[in-house]
Coordinates of C-alpha atoms in Angstrom, one line a residue:
M369 CA -3.2 -1.7 -2.9
R370 CA -5.4 -2.2 -5.9
R371 CA -5.3 -4.7 -8.7
L372 CA -7.4 -6.3 -11.4
S373 CA -9.8 -3.4 -11.4
S374 CA -12.0 -4.8 -14.2
L375 CA -12.2 -8.2 -12.5
A376 CA -12.9 -7.3 -8.9
Q377 CA -16.6 -6.5 -9.0
T378 CA -17.9 -9.9 -8.0
R379 CA -16.7 -13.4 -7.2
T380 CA -18.0 -14.6 -10.6
N381 CA -15.4 -12.3 -12.3
A382 CA -12.5 -14.6 -11.4
L383 CA -9.9 -15.6 -13.9
P384 CA -11.1 -18.9 -15.5
S385 CA -8.9 -18.4 -18.6
V386 CA -5.6 -17.8 -16.7
S387 CA -3.1 -20.6 -17.2
T388 CA -2.1 -22.3 -14.0
V389 CA 1.6 -22.7 -14.9
I390 CA 4.4 -20.2 -14.0
H391 CA 4.7 -17.8 -17.0
G392 CA 7.7 -16.0 -15.7
I393 CA 9.9 -13.6 -17.6
W394 CA 11.7 -14.6 -20.8
G395 CA 11.2 -18.3 -20.0
R396 CA 12.6 -17.9 -16.5
P397 CA 10.5 -18.0 -13.2
F398 CA 12.0 -14.7 -12.1
I399 CA 15.0 -12.4 -12.7
D400 CA 17.6 -12.1 -10.0
L401 CA 18.6 -8.4 -9.9
E402 CA 21.4 -8.7 -7.4
P403 CA 24.1 -8.8 -10.1
H404 CA 22.6 -5.7 -11.8
L405 CA 22.1 -3.3 -8.9
D406 CA 24.3 -1.7 -6.2
L407 CA 22.9 -3.2 -3.0
S408 CA 25.7 -2.1 -0.8
G409 CA 23.4 0.3 1.1
L410 CA 20.8 -2.3 2.1
D411 CA 22.2 -2.9 5.6
A412 CA 21.8 0.8 6.4
I413 CA 18.4 0.9 4.8
H414 CA 17.3 -2.0 6.9
E415 CA 18.2 0.0 10.1
E416 CA 16.4 3.0 8.8
V417 CA 13.2 1.1 7.8
C418 CA 12.9 -0.6 11.1
L419 CA 13.3 2.7 13.0
G420 CA 11.0 4.5 10.6
L421 CA 8.2 1.9 10.8
A422 CA 8.3 2.3 14.6
Q423 CA 7.4 6.0 14.1
V424 CA 4.9 6.2 11.3
P425 CA 1.3 5.1 11.0
V426 CA 0.9 1.8 9.0
A427 CA -2.1 0.2 7.4
Y428 CA -3.3 -3.4 6.6
T429 CA -3.6 -4.7 3.1
G430 CA -4.8 -8.0 1.6
G431 CA -7.7 -9.6 3.3
S432 CA -10.0 -10.0 0.3
H433 CA -8.0 -12.1 -2.2
R434 CA -10.5 -15.0 -2.2
S435 CA -13.5 -12.8 -2.8
M436 CA -11.7 -11.0 -5.5
G437 CA -11.2 -14.3 -7.3
I438 CA -7.4 -14.0 -7.6
M439 CA -6.4 -17.0 -5.5
P440 CA -5.6 -20.5 -7.0
P441 CA -8.5 -22.8 -6.3
S442 CA -6.4 -25.3 -4.3
L443 CA -5.3 -22.6 -1.8
E444 CA -8.5 -20.6 -1.3
T445 CA -9.0 -21.8 2.2
E446 CA -5.7 -20.2 3.3
A447 CA -7.4 -16.9 3.1
L448 CA -9.3 -17.8 6.3
V449 CA -11.9 -15.1 6.9
D450 CA -12.2 -12.8 3.8
Y451 CA -13.6 -9.4 4.3
G452 CA -15.4 -9.4 1.0
D453 CA -17.5 -12.3 2.3
V454 CA -17.9 -10.6 5.7
L455 CA -19.2 -7.3 4.2
R456 CA -21.8 -9.1 2.1
G457 CA -23.2 -10.8 5.2
L458 CA -23.4 -7.8 7.6
T459 CA -26.7 -7.1 9.2
G460 CA -28.3 -3.7 9.0
E461 CA -27.0 -2.8 12.4
Q462 CA -23.5 -4.0 11.6
R463 CA -23.5 -2.0 8.4
A464 CA -24.2 1.1 10.4
V465 CA -21.3 0.3 12.7
F466 CA -19.1 -0.2 9.7
A467 CA -20.1 3.1 8.1
S468 CA -19.5 4.9 11.4
L469 CA -15.9 3.8 11.3
A470 CA -15.2 5.2 7.8
D471 CA -12.9 8.2 7.3
D472 CA -16.1 10.1 6.3
P473 CA -18.8 8.5 8.4
I474 CA -21.6 10.8 7.2
A475 CA -21.0 10.1 3.5
A476 CA -20.4 6.4 4.2
R477 CA -24.0 6.1 5.5
D478 CA -25.3 6.6 2.0
E479 CA -22.8 4.5 0.2
D480 CA -23.1 0.9 -0.9
I481 CA -21.0 -1.3 1.3
S482 CA -19.6 -3.0 -1.8
D483 CA -17.9 0.3 -2.6
F484 CA -15.3 -0.3 0.2
G485 CA -12.1 -2.3 -0.1
E486 CA -9.4 -3.1 -2.6
E487 CA -10.3 -2.2 -6.2
R488 CA -13.2 -0.2 -4.9
P489 CA -14.0 3.5 -4.9
R490 CA -13.5 3.7 -1.1
T491 CA -10.5 2.3 0.7
L492 CA -11.1 0.8 4.2
S493 CA -10.2 3.1 7.0
R494 CA -7.8 2.0 9.7
R495 CA -10.7 1.7 12.1
Q496 CA -12.8 -0.4 9.7
Q497 CA -9.8 -2.7 9.2
L498 CA -9.4 -3.2 12.9
W499 CA -13.1 -3.8 13.5
L500 CA -13.2 -6.4 10.7
E501 CA -10.2 -8.1 12.3
Y502 CA -11.3 -7.9 15.9
R503 CA -15.1 -8.5 15.5
H504 CA -15.2 -10.8 12.4
G505 CA -11.8 -12.5 12.4
V506 CA -10.7 -11.2 9.0
Y507 CA -7.2 -12.2 8.1
F508 CA -5.1 -9.4 6.7
P509 CA -1.7 -10.9 5.7
W510 CA 0.2 -7.6 5.3
K511 CA -0.3 -5.8 8.6
V512 CA 2.6 -3.4 8.2
Y513 CA 1.8 -1.7 4.9
Y514 CA 3.3 1.8 4.2
E515 CA 2.9 3.8 1.0
M516 CA 6.0 5.9 0.3
I517 CA 4.6 6.9 -3.1
P518 CA 0.8 6.4 -2.9
N519 CA -1.0 4.9 -5.8
H520 CA -4.8 4.5 -6.0
Y521 CA -5.5 2.3 -9.0
W522 CA -3.5 -0.8 -9.8
D523 CA -3.3 -0.1 -13.5
E524 CA -1.7 3.2 -12.9
K525 CA 1.1 1.9 -10.7
S526 CA 3.7 2.3 -13.5
S527 CA 2.9 6.0 -14.1
A528 CA 4.6 8.8 -12.2
E529 CA 2.1 11.4 -13.3
G530 CA 0.9 13.5 -10.3
K531 CA 2.9 11.3 -7.8
A532 CA 5.8 11.8 -5.5
F533 CA 7.3 10.5 -2.3
T534 CA 5.3 11.8 0.6
R535 CA 6.8 14.3 3.0
E536 CA 6.6 11.8 5.8
A537 CA 8.5 9.2 3.7
R538 CA 11.2 11.7 2.9
T539 CA 11.5 12.6 6.6
F540 CA 11.7 9.1 8.1
F541 CA 13.2 7.1 5.2
P542 CA 15.7 9.5 3.5
E543 CA 18.3 6.8 2.6
T544 CA 15.6 4.5 1.3
V545 CA 14.2 7.3 -0.9
A546 CA 17.6 8.1 -2.2
F547 CA 18.2 4.4 -3.0
V548 CA 14.9 4.1 -4.9
K549 CA 15.6 7.2 -6.9
R550 CA 18.9 5.6 -8.0
L551 CA 17.2 2.5 -9.4
P552 CA 17.2 2.2 -13.2
F553 CA 13.6 3.5 -13.8
Q554 CA 12.5 6.1 -16.4
Q555 CA 9.6 6.8 -14.0
I556 CA 8.3 5.5 -10.7
G557 CA 4.6 5.2 -10.0
R558 CA 4.5 3.3 -6.8
C559 CA 6.7 2.5 -3.8
N560 CA 5.6 0.8 -0.7
I561 CA 6.8 -1.3 2.3
M562 CA 5.1 -4.6 2.6
G563 CA 5.6 -6.1 6.0
L564 CA 4.3 -9.3 7.7
R565 CA 4.1 -9.8 11.4
A566 CA 5.5 -12.9 13.1
H567 CA 3.7 -16.1 12.1
D568 CA 1.7 -14.4 9.4
Y569 CA 1.9 -15.6 5.7
G570 CA 1.1 -13.9 2.5
T571 CA -1.9 -15.6 0.8
V572 CA -1.2 -16.9 -2.7
H573 CA -2.7 -14.7 -5.4
L574 CA -2.0 -13.1 -8.7
D575 CA -2.2 -9.5 -9.8
G576 CA -3.2 -9.7 -13.5
D577 CA -4.3 -11.9 -16.4
P578 CA -1.2 -13.2 -18.3
N579 CA -3.4 -13.7 -21.3
Q580 CA -4.0 -10.0 -21.4
K581 CA -0.5 -9.0 -20.4
P582 CA 2.1 -10.7 -22.6
E583 CA 4.9 -8.6 -21.1
A584 CA 5.5 -8.5 -17.3
D585 CA 5.0 -5.2 -15.6
H586 CA 8.3 -3.6 -14.6
F587 CA 9.1 -3.5 -10.9
V588 CA 11.9 -4.1 -8.4
T589 CA 11.3 -5.9 -5.1
F590 CA 14.2 -5.7 -2.6
C591 CA 14.4 -7.2 0.8
P592 CA 17.1 -5.5 2.9
A593 CA 17.2 -8.2 5.6
G594 CA 17.1 -11.0 3.1
N595 CA 14.6 -13.0 5.3
K596 CA 11.3 -12.6 3.5
R597 CA 10.7 -15.8 1.5
L598 CA 8.4 -15.1 -1.4
F599 CA 7.5 -18.0 -3.7
L600 CA 5.8 -18.5 -7.0
W601 CA 3.0 -21.1 -7.1
D602 CA 2.5 -23.6 -9.9
E603 CA -1.2 -24.7 -9.5
E604 CA -0.9 -27.4 -12.1
R605 CA 2.0 -29.2 -10.3
A606 CA 1.1 -28.0 -6.8
E607 CA 4.6 -26.8 -6.4
K608 CA 6.3 -23.8 -4.9
F609 CA 9.3 -22.0 -6.5
H610 CA 11.1 -19.9 -3.9
I611 CA 12.9 -16.8 -4.9
E612 CA 16.3 -16.7 -3.1
A613 CA 17.5 -13.2 -3.7
R614 CA 17.6 -9.8 -2.0
A615 CA 16.5 -8.0 -5.2
Y616 CA 14.3 -9.5 -7.9
W617 CA 11.7 -9.0 -10.6
F618 CA 9.0 -11.6 -11.3
N619 CA 5.8 -11.7 -13.4
D620 CA 3.1 -10.6 -11.0
S621 CA 0.5 -12.3 -13.2
D622 CA 1.9 -15.5 -11.7
H623 CA 0.5 -16.8 -8.5
H624 CA 2.8 -15.8 -5.6
G625 CA 2.8 -15.8 -1.8
V626 CA 5.0 -15.4 1.2
E627 CA 6.0 -18.1 3.7
G628 CA 5.2 -17.7 7.3
A629 CA 8.0 -17.2 9.9
P630 CA 8.3 -16.6 13.6
F631 CA 9.5 -13.0 13.1
F632 CA 8.7 -9.8 11.3
R633 CA 9.7 -9.6 7.6
Y634 CA 9.3 -7.0 5.0
S635 CA 10.3 -6.0 1.5
I636 CA 10.0 -2.8 -0.5
R637 CA 8.4 -2.9 -4.0
V638 CA 9.0 -0.2 -6.6
D639 CA 6.8 -0.1 -9.7
G640 CA 7.5 2.0 -12.8
V641 CA 9.1 1.8 -16.2
F642 CA 12.6 0.5 -16.6
Q643 CA 15.2 2.6 -18.4
P644 CA 15.6 1.1 -22.0
D645 CA 19.3 0.4 -21.6
F646 CA 18.8 -1.4 -18.3
L647 CA 16.0 -3.5 -19.8
Q648 CA 18.2 -4.3 -22.8
A649 CA 21.0 -5.3 -20.5
L650 CA 18.7 -7.7 -18.6
R651 CA 17.6 -9.2 -21.9
E652 CA 21.1 -9.8 -23.1
R653 CA 22.1 -11.3 -19.7
H654 CA 19.0 -13.4 -19.6
P655 CA 18.2 -14.5 -23.2
E656 CA 14.8 -15.9 -23.7
L657 CA 14.4 -19.6 -22.9
A658 CA 11.8 -22.0 -24.2
R659 CA 9.0 -22.4 -21.6
G660 CA 10.0 -26.0 -20.8
N661 CA 13.4 -24.8 -19.7
A662 CA 12.1 -22.4 -17.1

C-alpha cells in the first residue's frame, strides 16, 4: 500500500499545511453508500472471504505512518515502534541481516536501506516484515492484507491500466470479484482486503493533502460483517467521528483510523473512477452543505 509518494522521502516532508478539521465530501463527513448499492450478497461474501483468507498468503501493511509524517501530532505515539525509525537505526550487521531477508537478497545488498517500505522503490518482503516485528517490535496494524487487484503507486490507484484481478483472487474469492465488478465504477485500479487481528487497531493517518486534492478520490469501502469500526479524526477538536455503515465513501485526505476490538475484523476497499450517473445521483441525494453543517 503506497501513498503520498512526493511526501514520504523524509520525516521533514510531513504535511504542515494540511488543515486539522474533517474536510469530508460535499460538506458531510462521509457518504453512506448502503442506500445506493445492492448489498444483499454480503453475507455470502463474508463466508467466502473468511474461508479464502485461510488459504491464501497474506501480508502486513502500515507500520511506518509516523515516519512518513502522515499521522496527527497528538496521536503519533500510537504508532508504537515504527519501521522507518528502526531502519534508520540499524547497525551494519543488522542491515546485512535485513538485506538477506529481501525477495532478492543479492540485489538488496547493494541497495540503500531507505529504498525499502511503503512509498519506496522496494516493498518489504514477508520475511523482512516478520523480522522487523519479531526482532524490533515494529507494530504493523493491518496484519491480514491481501491484494486482489495489485497496485504499486498510490497515485495510480484509480487507474485500471495494465491491472486485473489476480488468478488467485478469482479462484478463492469468485463471489467477491463478481460483486466488485458490479459496483458502479467506470474503471477499477485497486482492490484489497484490509484485516486487523484481535486487539490490533488501525493507526490514525491520512492519505493525501486536501489542499492539493479539492475533490475526494473515488472509492467504496464495504465491511461484510459490519463489525470494523472506522472513524474520522478531528485533530482540532480531538474528536472521533465513527462511520456506522457497511458500505461507505469518505475523503481519505482526512485523518482516519480503526478501533481495536477483541476479534478479527476486515473490510474491502475498491478504488477507481465512479460512473458519471452514479456520481450525479450521489450529488443529488447529498446536496452540498456548508462546512459548518457537516
